Each structure stands twice: as C-alpha cells, then as structure tokens.
Amino acid sequence: MIKKILFWLENSRIFSLPMTLLSWLVIFVYSFKEGGNILNGIVALIGITFAHLATNLFDDYIDYKKLTENSQKCKCAYIKEGKATLKDVLNVVLIYCTFACLAGFFLFIRCGLPVIVLAFIGGIITLIYAKLSQNGLSELAVGIAFGPLLFEGVYFVMCGGFSFVVLILSLAVVMFTVGLLYVHTILDFEGDMCAHKKTLVCRIGNKSKALKGIFVVYGLGYFFTAILAFMLKNYFILVTFLLFPFVFDIYRSLQSFVCGGDTKEFYYRLLKPRNLMVYYSLLICILLFV
C-alpha cells in the first residue's frame, strides 16, 4: 500500500510541492503575525496540497492523448510503460479532489460562504488547467491560483477578511512560482511545438526570445517585492534582491539544454527555478518577522 501511494505521489510530481508549501508558509507566517487562526491555516494547506496534486495528474491525463515522439522521455512515462492506465490516473485525481473538498467543507463550516466561492474558483482552474496550458494561459492560471487566490484565501480563513497588502505579497511570491512554470515550458518547447500546443513560449515562437522572458517574469517578482517593502516599511525585505544572480544561472543553463535528451539533464535545469523559489520564500518568511 505504501509503495503504491509513493508511486502516485511521485507521478503527481511531488517534487513541485515546495512551491505550494512555501507559498502557503509565507501567507501563514504573515497571517499568524496578524493573530490568525492556526488550525484553519493548516486545514487550508491540506486542501491546497491535494488540489495541486490533482492538477498535476489531470494534466498528464490530458497530455498523454497528444504526446509526440519529440516529447520529453519523462513525460507520462509511467503510463507509456504500462504501469498505470488512464482510468487509474482519473481515479487518483478524483481521490485527490475528494480530500480537497473535505478540507473546503470544514473551512466553510468554520468561516462561511466566501470559502465556497474561493474553492469553486480553485476547482475550475484545476479542471481546465490542461486546456489553459494548451492555449498559452497556464502562467495566468498559476498566477491566479498560487497568487491572490491562495494568499487571500488563507488570509481569509485565518483572519476573517481580505487585504491589499496580502495581494501585493501574493504577486511578489507567485512570480517565482510562475518562473518555475515558464522554465518548464521552455524545456518542453520543441515537443509542445510538435504537439501544436499553444503555451506562452510556443506563442512567442522563438526559443531565444522566450529565454529573455525569464528576466521579465522574475523582474516583476522583484518589482512587487520592492512595493511590498515600502508598504510595510520593512526594508529588510529588499535583502531578497541578493538572489538575483540565480536568475542569470537559470538563463545560462537553459541556453545549453537540448530537448529530448537525458532525463537527468531536464530535471537538473527544472530544479534550478524551484530552488530559487524555495530560497526566496524562506527569506520572505524570515524577513516578515524582522
């Protein structure tokens, strides 16, 4: 049983969970500092985590039907190798969604109707994410789900309201999550082009130009970070600018990547933006208390 659970967690790309956990941690720390309810915050994390895993796995369910020979070797490998069927994938997605709904129902009982509205928006994004991804809107979907929706949602269940400061905080942090997604679509560029997917990178149509977009994504993250520092009058937050050299490292590593190559090379480059997101979020958590 344990082996089976680990199998599905691995194929649900559990390695990407730090962006969920750390996004939650940032707003949890901020809400806790404002006197928020700890139990509600933890239950919100459970719901968000299962919704994230469901989105990842459902994306595979949709993508498998459109795989091309030029796609990454690791993409839907467990299905291609016969270790699971599409029906199995869908069943696990439903299990994830069930746990997410139970967490949402608990918070609805404790916090009221706005929880249902927020959960409904999150559920819609989960269900249509694969379609949005194929039409160049995945960055927007992730930006909403892991930014204002997650941050304002956690803040609401912990503190009972919404906040403009939380909105700016969410926009600062989420750009580092969007950066991870953007790098992923650059790595998948050739395969996605062959599959006629219309990701943002594919819409740009030129990999070299798309690479420069990395500086736009992370530049926006630092722009909102600066605004946050001035709004809170906490200028220690600007210490996060010391992480900017990591953006150049990501850019250089992507320049040398060849699509369809060794799986380790793919993950080596994908983990770089994930690690940057981890470092940034942990720094923000610490600096919010300074």
PDB file of C-alpha atoms in Angstrom:
ATOM      1  CA  MET A   1       0.000   0.000   0.000  1.00  0.00           C
ATOM      2  CA  ILE A   2       2.799   2.407   0.971  1.00  0.00           C
ATOM      3  CA  LYS A   3       4.632   1.581  -2.259  1.00  0.00           C
ATOM      4  CA  LYS A   4       1.506   2.363  -4.283  1.00  0.00           C
ATOM      5  CA  ILE A   5       0.980   5.690  -2.510  1.00  0.00           C
ATOM      6  CA  LEU A   6       4.609   6.653  -3.153  1.00  0.00           C
ATOM      7  CA  PHE A   7       4.181   5.657  -6.813  1.00  0.00           C
ATOM      8  CA  TRP A   8       1.278   8.048  -7.288  1.00  0.00           C
ATOM      9  CA  LEU A   9       2.889  10.843  -5.302  1.00  0.00           C
ATOM     10  CA  GLU A  10       5.991  10.603  -7.483  1.00  0.00           C
ATOM     11  CA  ASN A  11       3.934  10.682 -10.677  1.00  0.00           C
ATOM     12  CA  SER A  12       1.884  13.561  -9.302  1.00  0.00           C
ATOM     13  CA  ARG A  13       5.209  15.444  -9.339  1.00  0.00           C
ATOM     14  CA  ILE A  14       5.526  15.751  -5.595  1.00  0.00           C
ATOM     15  CA  PHE A  15       8.873  17.461  -6.233  1.00  0.00           C
ATOM     16  CA  SER A  16       6.862  20.547  -7.260  1.00  0.00           C
ATOM     17  CA  LEU A  17       5.058  20.736  -3.894  1.00  0.00           C
ATOM     18  CA  PRO A  18       7.607  23.134  -2.353  1.00  0.00           C
ATOM     19  CA  MET A  19       6.025  25.921  -4.405  1.00  0.00           C
ATOM     20  CA  THR A  20       2.667  25.138  -2.773  1.00  0.00           C
ATOM     21  CA  LEU A  21       4.028  24.565   0.717  1.00  0.00           C
ATOM     22  CA  LEU A  22       6.231  27.643   0.703  1.00  0.00           C
ATOM     23  CA  SER A  23       3.597  29.912  -0.845  1.00  0.00           C
ATOM     24  CA  TRP A  24       1.289  28.769   1.945  1.00  0.00           C
ATOM     25  CA  LEU A  25       4.033  29.230   4.539  1.00  0.00           C
ATOM     26  CA  VAL A  26       4.594  32.868   3.533  1.00  0.00           C
ATOM     27  CA  ILE A  27       0.954  33.844   3.963  1.00  0.00           C
ATOM     28  CA  PHE A  28       0.601  31.597   7.038  1.00  0.00           C
ATOM     29  CA  VAL A  29       3.505  33.431   8.704  1.00  0.00           C
ATOM     30  CA  TYR A  30       2.032  36.815   7.777  1.00  0.00           C
ATOM     31  CA  SER A  31      -1.460  35.822   8.982  1.00  0.00           C
ATOM     32  CA  PHE A  32      -0.070  34.313  12.191  1.00  0.00           C
ATOM     33  CA  LYS A  33       1.730  37.590  12.865  1.00  0.00           C
ATOM     34  CA  GLU A  34      -1.650  39.312  12.436  1.00  0.00           C
ATOM     35  CA  GLY A  35      -3.201  36.975  15.032  1.00  0.00           C
ATOM     36  CA  GLY A  36      -4.766  34.493  12.614  1.00  0.00           C
ATOM     37  CA  ASN A  37      -6.301  31.072  13.417  1.00  0.00           C
ATOM     38  CA  ILE A  38      -3.620  28.361  13.157  1.00  0.00           C
ATOM     39  CA  LEU A  39      -5.976  25.372  12.722  1.00  0.00           C
ATOM     40  CA  ASN A  40      -7.783  26.983   9.771  1.00  0.00           C
ATOM     41  CA  GLY A  41      -4.443  27.739   8.143  1.00  0.00           C
ATOM     42  CA  ILE A  42      -3.277  24.126   8.436  1.00  0.00           C
ATOM     43  CA  VAL A  43      -6.551  22.737   7.041  1.00  0.00           C
ATOM     44  CA  ALA A  44      -6.247  25.194   4.140  1.00  0.00           C
ATOM     45  CA  LEU A  45      -2.788  23.741   3.418  1.00  0.00           C
ATOM     46  CA  ILE A  46      -4.256  20.231   3.218  1.00  0.00           C
ATOM     47  CA  GLY A  47      -6.878  21.341   0.708  1.00  0.00           C
ATOM     48  CA  ILE A  48      -4.404  23.330  -1.384  1.00  0.00           C
ATOM     49  CA  THR A  49      -1.911  20.440  -1.467  1.00  0.00           C
ATOM     50  CA  PHE A  50      -4.437  17.902  -2.739  1.00  0.00           C
ATOM     51  CA  ALA A  51      -5.758  20.378  -5.319  1.00  0.00           C
ATOM     52  CA  HIS A  52      -2.187  20.896  -6.575  1.00  0.00           C
ATOM     53  CA  LEU A  53      -1.539  17.144  -6.888  1.00  0.00           C
ATOM     54  CA  ALA A  54      -4.862  16.702  -8.676  1.00  0.00           C
ATOM     55  CA  THR A  55      -3.958  19.423 -11.172  1.00  0.00           C
ATOM     56  CA  ASN A  56      -0.570  17.849 -11.936  1.00  0.00           C
ATOM     57  CA  LEU A  57      -2.036  14.391 -12.501  1.00  0.00           C
ATOM     58  CA  PHE A  58      -5.021  15.599 -14.521  1.00  0.00           C
ATOM     59  CA  ASP A  59      -2.578  17.476 -16.746  1.00  0.00           C
ATOM     60  CA  ASP A  60      -0.954  14.111 -17.549  1.00  0.00           C
ATOM     61  CA  TYR A  61      -4.392  12.623 -18.290  1.00  0.00           C
ATOM     62  CA  ILE A  62      -4.982  15.297 -20.938  1.00  0.00           C
ATOM     63  CA  ASP A  63      -1.416  15.471 -22.265  1.00  0.00           C
ATOM     64  CA  TYR A  64      -0.996  11.711 -22.787  1.00  0.00           C
ATOM     65  CA  LYS A  65      -3.502  11.755 -25.620  1.00  0.00           C
ATOM     66  CA  LYS A  66      -1.413  14.326 -27.508  1.00  0.00           C
ATOM     67  CA  LEU A  67       2.126  13.067 -26.885  1.00  0.00           C
ATOM     68  CA  THR A  68       4.555  13.206 -29.809  1.00  0.00           C
ATOM     69  CA  GLU A  69       7.801  11.347 -30.480  1.00  0.00           C
ATOM     70  CA  ASN A  70       9.692  14.557 -29.770  1.00  0.00           C
ATOM     71  CA  SER A  71       8.272  14.961 -26.269  1.00  0.00           C
ATOM     72  CA  GLN A  72      10.420  14.630 -23.156  1.00  0.00           C
ATOM     73  CA  LYS A  73      11.199  10.985 -22.311  1.00  0.00           C
ATOM     74  CA  CYS A  74       9.988  11.513 -18.749  1.00  0.00           C
ATOM     75  CA  LYS A  75       6.603  12.939 -19.824  1.00  0.00           C
ATOM     76  CA  CYS A  76       3.837  10.473 -18.823  1.00  0.00           C
ATOM     77  CA  ALA A  77       6.491   7.727 -18.702  1.00  0.00           C
ATOM     78  CA  TYR A  78       4.547   5.685 -16.127  1.00  0.00           C
ATOM     79  CA  ILE A  79       1.557   5.500 -18.499  1.00  0.00           C
ATOM     80  CA  LYS A  80       3.653   4.767 -21.603  1.00  0.00           C
ATOM     81  CA  GLU A  81       5.397   1.932 -19.730  1.00  0.00           C
ATOM     82  CA  GLY A  82       2.064   0.369 -18.745  1.00  0.00           C
ATOM     83  CA  LYS A  83       2.479   0.961 -15.004  1.00  0.00           C
ATOM     84  CA  ALA A  84      -0.884   2.734 -14.900  1.00  0.00           C
ATOM     85  CA  THR A  85      -3.864   3.267 -17.182  1.00  0.00           C
ATOM     86  CA  LEU A  86      -5.700   6.487 -17.935  1.00  0.00           C
ATOM     87  CA  LYS A  87      -8.567   5.158 -15.813  1.00  0.00           C
ATOM     88  CA  ASP A  88      -6.169   4.725 -12.886  1.00  0.00           C
ATOM     89  CA  VAL A  89      -4.968   8.302 -13.337  1.00  0.00           C
ATOM     90  CA  LEU A  90      -8.519   9.652 -13.340  1.00  0.00           C
ATOM     91  CA  ASN A  91      -9.419   7.643 -10.230  1.00  0.00           C
ATOM     92  CA  VAL A  92      -6.476   9.065  -8.289  1.00  0.00           C
ATOM     93  CA  VAL A  93      -7.388  12.578  -9.456  1.00  0.00           C
ATOM     94  CA  LEU A  94     -10.875  12.028  -8.009  1.00  0.00           C
ATOM     95  CA  ILE A  95      -9.382  10.846  -4.700  1.00  0.00           C
ATOM     96  CA  TYR A  96      -7.230  13.978  -4.510  1.00  0.00           C
ATOM     97  CA  CYS A  97     -10.241  16.168  -5.279  1.00  0.00           C
ATOM     98  CA  THR A  98     -12.289  14.423  -2.581  1.00  0.00           C
ATOM     99  CA  PHE A  99      -9.726  15.266   0.112  1.00  0.00           C
ATOM    100  CA  ALA A 100      -9.526  18.845  -1.154  1.00  0.00           C
ATOM    101  CA  CYS A 101     -13.330  19.147  -0.985  1.00  0.00           C
ATOM    102  CA  LEU A 102     -13.429  17.760   2.577  1.00  0.00           C
ATOM    103  CA  ALA A 103     -10.930  20.406   3.680  1.00  0.00           C
ATOM    104  CA  GLY A 104     -13.008  23.057   1.929  1.00  0.00           C
ATOM    105  CA  PHE A 105     -16.204  21.866   3.599  1.00  0.00           C
ATOM    106  CA  PHE A 106     -14.552  22.023   7.039  1.00  0.00           C
ATOM    107  CA  LEU A 107     -13.456  25.605   6.401  1.00  0.00           C
ATOM    108  CA  PHE A 108     -16.893  26.515   5.047  1.00  0.00           C
ATOM    109  CA  ILE A 109     -18.485  25.394   8.332  1.00  0.00           C
ATOM    110  CA  ARG A 110     -15.991  27.480  10.310  1.00  0.00           C
ATOM    111  CA  CYS A 111     -15.629  30.557   8.094  1.00  0.00           C
ATOM    112  CA  GLY A 112     -18.696  30.922   5.894  1.00  0.00           C
ATOM    113  CA  LEU A 113     -19.745  31.326   2.257  1.00  0.00           C
ATOM    114  CA  PRO A 114     -16.612  33.068   0.860  1.00  0.00           C
ATOM    115  CA  VAL A 115     -14.756  29.758   1.302  1.00  0.00           C
ATOM    116  CA  ILE A 116     -17.119  28.111  -1.197  1.00  0.00           C
ATOM    117  CA  VAL A 117     -16.558  30.917  -3.710  1.00  0.00           C
ATOM    118  CA  LEU A 118     -12.779  30.668  -3.380  1.00  0.00           C
ATOM    119  CA  ALA A 119     -12.864  26.855  -3.561  1.00  0.00           C
ATOM    120  CA  PHE A 120     -15.133  26.984  -6.621  1.00  0.00           C
ATOM    121  CA  ILE A 121     -12.682  29.248  -8.468  1.00  0.00           C
ATOM    122  CA  GLY A 122      -9.807  26.954  -7.474  1.00  0.00           C
ATOM    123  CA  GLY A 123     -11.740  23.897  -8.630  1.00  0.00           C
ATOM    124  CA  ILE A 124     -12.487  25.424 -12.013  1.00  0.00           C
ATOM    125  CA  ILE A 125      -8.814  26.253 -12.525  1.00  0.00           C
ATOM    126  CA  THR A 126      -7.880  22.668 -11.579  1.00  0.00           C
ATOM    127  CA  LEU A 127     -10.298  21.188 -14.107  1.00  0.00           C
ATOM    128  CA  ILE A 128      -9.454  23.464 -17.022  1.00  0.00           C
ATOM    129  CA  TYR A 129      -5.734  23.949 -16.337  1.00  0.00           C
ATOM    130  CA  ALA A 130      -4.667  21.494 -19.053  1.00  0.00           C
ATOM    131  CA  LYS A 131      -6.826  23.325 -21.593  1.00  0.00           C
ATOM    132  CA  LEU A 132      -5.492  26.693 -20.479  1.00  0.00           C
ATOM    133  CA  SER A 133      -1.941  25.353 -20.751  1.00  0.00           C
ATOM    134  CA  GLN A 134      -2.547  24.320 -24.353  1.00  0.00           C
ATOM    135  CA  ASN A 135      -3.678  27.854 -25.180  1.00  0.00           C
ATOM    136  CA  GLY A 136      -0.872  29.879 -23.632  1.00  0.00           C
ATOM    137  CA  LEU A 137      -2.718  30.711 -20.415  1.00  0.00           C
ATOM    138  CA  SER A 138      -1.032  28.360 -17.932  1.00  0.00           C
ATOM    139  CA  GLU A 139       1.068  31.174 -16.462  1.00  0.00           C
ATOM    140  CA  LEU A 140      -2.085  33.231 -15.892  1.00  0.00           C
ATOM    141  CA  ALA A 141      -3.860  30.269 -14.275  1.00  0.00           C
ATOM    142  CA  VAL A 142      -0.935  29.540 -11.953  1.00  0.00           C
ATOM    143  CA  GLY A 143      -0.568  33.245 -11.228  1.00  0.00           C
ATOM    144  CA  ILE A 144      -4.168  33.436 -10.038  1.00  0.00           C
ATOM    145  CA  ALA A 145      -4.301  30.082  -8.225  1.00  0.00           C
ATOM    146  CA  PHE A 146      -0.980  30.308  -6.386  1.00  0.00           C
ATOM    147  CA  GLY A 147      -1.105  34.083  -6.010  1.00  0.00           C
ATOM    148  CA  PRO A 148      -4.192  36.100  -4.993  1.00  0.00           C
ATOM    149  CA  LEU A 149      -6.481  33.069  -4.666  1.00  0.00           C
ATOM    150  CA  LEU A 150      -4.193  31.105  -2.344  1.00  0.00           C
ATOM    151  CA  PHE A 151      -2.939  34.089  -0.340  1.00  0.00           C
ATOM    152  CA  GLU A 152      -6.251  35.864   0.102  1.00  0.00           C
ATOM    153  CA  GLY A 153      -7.949  32.519   0.778  1.00  0.00           C
ATOM    154  CA  VAL A 154      -5.557  31.513   3.563  1.00  0.00           C
ATOM    155  CA  TYR A 155      -5.629  35.031   4.997  1.00  0.00           C
ATOM    156  CA  PHE A 156      -9.438  35.000   4.981  1.00  0.00           C
ATOM    157  CA  VAL A 157      -9.810  31.672   6.831  1.00  0.00           C
ATOM    158  CA  MET A 158      -7.155  32.721   9.359  1.00  0.00           C
ATOM    159  CA  CYS A 159      -8.006  36.413   9.854  1.00  0.00           C
ATOM    160  CA  GLY A 160     -11.568  36.752   8.573  1.00  0.00           C
ATOM    161  CA  GLY A 161     -11.013  39.324   5.836  1.00  0.00           C
ATOM    162  CA  PHE A 162      -9.079  40.362   2.741  1.00  0.00           C
ATOM    163  CA  SER A 163      -6.107  42.704   2.414  1.00  0.00           C
ATOM    164  CA  PHE A 164      -4.418  44.836  -0.264  1.00  0.00           C
ATOM    165  CA  VAL A 165      -1.040  44.181   1.378  1.00  0.00           C
ATOM    166  CA  VAL A 166      -1.696  40.446   1.038  1.00  0.00           C
ATOM    167  CA  LEU A 167      -2.492  40.989  -2.653  1.00  0.00           C
ATOM    168  CA  ILE A 168       0.897  42.653  -3.241  1.00  0.00           C
ATOM    169  CA  LEU A 169       2.633  39.954  -1.184  1.00  0.00           C
ATOM    170  CA  SER A 170       0.935  37.295  -3.310  1.00  0.00           C
ATOM    171  CA  LEU A 171       2.023  38.933  -6.577  1.00  0.00           C
ATOM    172  CA  ALA A 172       5.627  39.123  -5.373  1.00  0.00           C
ATOM    173  CA  VAL A 173       5.809  35.469  -4.319  1.00  0.00           C
ATOM    174  CA  VAL A 174       3.778  33.994  -7.166  1.00  0.00           C
ATOM    175  CA  MET A 175       6.099  35.359  -9.855  1.00  0.00           C
ATOM    176  CA  PHE A 176       8.729  32.929  -8.578  1.00  0.00           C
ATOM    177  CA  THR A 177       6.205  30.105  -8.973  1.00  0.00           C
ATOM    178  CA  VAL A 178       5.311  31.345 -12.454  1.00  0.00           C
ATOM    179  CA  GLY A 179       9.056  31.380 -13.168  1.00  0.00           C
ATOM    180  CA  LEU A 180       9.193  27.633 -12.484  1.00  0.00           C
ATOM    181  CA  LEU A 181       6.310  27.010 -14.871  1.00  0.00           C
ATOM    182  CA  TYR A 182       7.797  29.276 -17.526  1.00  0.00           C
ATOM    183  CA  VAL A 183      11.119  27.416 -17.379  1.00  0.00           C
ATOM    184  CA  HIS A 184       9.209  24.128 -17.685  1.00  0.00           C
ATOM    185  CA  THR A 185       7.521  25.283 -20.900  1.00  0.00           C
ATOM    186  CA  ILE A 186      10.888  26.407 -22.309  1.00  0.00           C
ATOM    187  CA  LEU A 187      12.272  22.928 -21.615  1.00  0.00           C
ATOM    188  CA  ASP A 188       9.228  21.421 -23.391  1.00  0.00           C
ATOM    189  CA  PHE A 189       9.368  23.898 -26.288  1.00  0.00           C
ATOM    190  CA  GLU A 190      10.196  21.504 -29.161  1.00  0.00           C
ATOM    191  CA  GLY A 191       7.795  18.794 -28.019  1.00  0.00           C
ATOM    192  CA  ASP A 192       4.980  21.264 -27.441  1.00  0.00           C
ATOM    193  CA  MET A 193       5.509  22.790 -30.886  1.00  0.00           C
ATOM    194  CA  CYS A 194       5.204  19.345 -32.493  1.00  0.00           C
ATOM    195  CA  ALA A 195       2.038  18.671 -30.471  1.00  0.00           C
ATOM    196  CA  HIS A 196       0.655  22.056 -31.645  1.00  0.00           C
ATOM    197  CA  LYS A 197       0.240  23.229 -28.060  1.00  0.00           C
ATOM    198  CA  LYS A 198      -0.025  26.988 -27.708  1.00  0.00           C
ATOM    199  CA  THR A 199       1.880  27.627 -24.492  1.00  0.00           C
ATOM    200  CA  LEU A 200       3.119  31.160 -23.945  1.00  0.00           C
ATOM    201  CA  VAL A 201       6.602  30.097 -25.087  1.00  0.00           C
ATOM    202  CA  CYS A 202       5.155  28.477 -28.230  1.00  0.00           C
ATOM    203  CA  ARG A 203       3.188  31.636 -28.959  1.00  0.00           C
ATOM    204  CA  ILE A 204       6.411  33.614 -28.794  1.00  0.00           C
ATOM    205  CA  GLY A 205       7.612  31.112 -31.392  1.00  0.00           C
ATOM    206  CA  ASN A 206      11.325  31.632 -30.875  1.00  0.00           C
ATOM    207  CA  LYS A 207      13.208  29.913 -28.070  1.00  0.00           C
ATOM    208  CA  SER A 208      15.924  32.572 -27.877  1.00  0.00           C
ATOM    209  CA  LYS A 209      13.341  35.332 -27.460  1.00  0.00           C
ATOM    210  CA  ALA A 210      11.404  33.216 -24.957  1.00  0.00           C
ATOM    211  CA  LEU A 211      14.539  32.825 -22.856  1.00  0.00           C
ATOM    212  CA  LYS A 212      14.701  36.579 -22.357  1.00  0.00           C
ATOM    213  CA  GLY A 213      11.196  36.402 -20.911  1.00  0.00           C
ATOM    214  CA  ILE A 214      12.762  34.865 -17.803  1.00  0.00           C
ATOM    215  CA  PHE A 215      14.060  38.305 -16.850  1.00  0.00           C
ATOM    216  CA  VAL A 216      10.575  39.765 -17.323  1.00  0.00           C
ATOM    217  CA  VAL A 217       8.962  37.174 -15.038  1.00  0.00           C
ATOM    218  CA  TYR A 218      11.498  37.474 -12.243  1.00  0.00           C
ATOM    219  CA  GLY A 219      11.781  41.228 -12.779  1.00  0.00           C
ATOM    220  CA  LEU A 220       8.071  41.537 -11.982  1.00  0.00           C
ATOM    221  CA  GLY A 221       8.628  39.441  -8.860  1.00  0.00           C
ATOM    222  CA  TYR A 222      11.261  41.851  -7.624  1.00  0.00           C
ATOM    223  CA  PHE A 223       9.142  44.858  -8.643  1.00  0.00           C
ATOM    224  CA  PHE A 224       6.293  43.717  -6.373  1.00  0.00           C
ATOM    225  CA  THR A 225       8.836  42.802  -3.683  1.00  0.00           C
ATOM    226  CA  ALA A 226      10.070  46.411  -3.651  1.00  0.00           C
ATOM    227  CA  ILE A 227       6.488  47.724  -3.414  1.00  0.00           C
ATOM    228  CA  LEU A 228       5.826  45.342  -0.512  1.00  0.00           C
ATOM    229  CA  ALA A 229       8.929  46.511   1.335  1.00  0.00           C
ATOM    230  CA  PHE A 230       7.821  50.149   1.083  1.00  0.00           C
ATOM    231  CA  MET A 231       4.198  49.376   2.019  1.00  0.00           C
ATOM    232  CA  LEU A 232       5.272  47.510   5.148  1.00  0.00           C
ATOM    233  CA  LYS A 233       8.164  49.913   5.779  1.00  0.00           C
ATOM    234  CA  ASN A 234      10.239  46.763   6.203  1.00  0.00           C
ATOM    235  CA  TYR A 235      13.290  47.418   4.048  1.00  0.00           C
ATOM    236  CA  PHE A 236      14.975  44.205   5.175  1.00  0.00           C
ATOM    237  CA  ILE A 237      12.726  42.527   2.571  1.00  0.00           C
ATOM    238  CA  LEU A 238      14.994  44.028  -0.096  1.00  0.00           C
ATOM    239  CA  VAL A 239      17.647  41.516   1.015  1.00  0.00           C
ATOM    240  CA  THR A 240      15.890  39.097  -1.377  1.00  0.00           C
ATOM    241  CA  PHE A 241      17.486  41.039  -4.259  1.00  0.00           C
ATOM    242  CA  LEU A 242      20.718  39.213  -3.383  1.00  0.00           C
ATOM    243  CA  LEU A 243      19.162  36.132  -5.017  1.00  0.00           C
ATOM    244  CA  PHE A 244      19.005  37.750  -8.457  1.00  0.00           C
ATOM    245  CA  PRO A 245      22.264  36.083  -9.675  1.00  0.00           C
ATOM    246  CA  PHE A 246      20.319  32.799  -9.582  1.00  0.00           C
ATOM    247  CA  VAL A 247      18.140  34.167 -12.399  1.00  0.00           C
ATOM    248  CA  PHE A 248      21.237  34.549 -14.598  1.00  0.00           C
ATOM    249  CA  ASP A 249      22.259  30.985 -13.686  1.00  0.00           C
ATOM    250  CA  ILE A 250      18.853  29.685 -14.819  1.00  0.00           C
ATOM    251  CA  TYR A 251      19.139  31.627 -18.071  1.00  0.00           C
ATOM    252  CA  ARG A 252      22.605  30.235 -18.857  1.00  0.00           C
ATOM    253  CA  SER A 253      21.613  26.648 -18.056  1.00  0.00           C
ATOM    254  CA  LEU A 254      18.622  26.821 -20.422  1.00  0.00           C
ATOM    255  CA  GLN A 255      20.786  28.088 -23.271  1.00  0.00           C
ATOM    256  CA  SER A 256      22.671  24.782 -23.327  1.00  0.00           C
ATOM    257  CA  PHE A 257      19.650  22.483 -22.997  1.00  0.00           C
ATOM    258  CA  VAL A 258      18.686  20.105 -25.831  1.00  0.00           C
ATOM    259  CA  CYS A 259      15.079  18.839 -25.849  1.00  0.00           C
ATOM    260  CA  GLY A 260      14.590  15.065 -25.871  1.00  0.00           C
ATOM    261  CA  GLY A 261      17.918  14.370 -24.179  1.00  0.00           C
ATOM    262  CA  ASP A 262      18.732  12.699 -20.886  1.00  0.00           C
ATOM    263  CA  THR A 263      16.022  12.931 -18.217  1.00  0.00           C
ATOM    264  CA  LYS A 264      18.562  13.975 -15.588  1.00  0.00           C
ATOM    265  CA  GLU A 265      19.522  16.997 -17.684  1.00  0.00           C
ATOM    266  CA  PHE A 266      15.855  18.005 -17.839  1.00  0.00           C
ATOM    267  CA  TYR A 267      15.339  17.824 -14.084  1.00  0.00           C
ATOM    268  CA  TYR A 268      18.712  19.435 -13.353  1.00  0.00           C
ATOM    269  CA  ARG A 269      17.518  22.587 -15.101  1.00  0.00           C
ATOM    270  CA  LEU A 270      13.953  22.401 -13.815  1.00  0.00           C
ATOM    271  CA  LEU A 271      15.093  22.225 -10.204  1.00  0.00           C
ATOM    272  CA  LYS A 272      17.009  25.500 -10.502  1.00  0.00           C
ATOM    273  CA  PRO A 273      13.888  27.736 -10.603  1.00  0.00           C
ATOM    274  CA  ARG A 274      12.293  25.531  -7.953  1.00  0.00           C
ATOM    275  CA  ASN A 275      15.272  26.100  -5.668  1.00  0.00           C
ATOM    276  CA  LEU A 276      15.153  29.851  -6.308  1.00  0.00           C
ATOM    277  CA  MET A 277      11.502  29.878  -5.303  1.00  0.00           C
ATOM    278  CA  VAL A 278      12.415  27.979  -2.116  1.00  0.00           C
ATOM    279  CA  TYR A 279      15.206  30.385  -1.178  1.00  0.00           C
ATOM    280  CA  TYR A 280      13.077  33.463  -1.892  1.00  0.00           C
ATOM    281  CA  SER A 281      10.060  32.217   0.083  1.00  0.00           C
ATOM    282  CA  LEU A 282      12.113  31.198   3.125  1.00  0.00           C
ATOM    283  CA  LEU A 283      13.843  34.575   3.121  1.00  0.00           C
ATOM    284  CA  ILE A 284      10.495  36.398   2.945  1.00  0.00           C
ATOM    285  CA  CYS A 285       9.173  34.302   5.863  1.00  0.00           C
ATOM    286  CA  ILE A 286      12.177  35.255   7.988  1.00  0.00           C
ATOM    287  CA  LEU A 287      12.206  38.910   6.961  1.00  0.00           C
ATOM    288  CA  LEU A 288       8.482  39.386   7.688  1.00  0.00           C
ATOM    289  CA  PHE A 289       9.367  38.937  11.356  1.00  0.00           C
ATOM    290  CA  VAL A 290      12.253  41.404  11.326  1.00  0.00           C
TER     291      VAL A 290
END
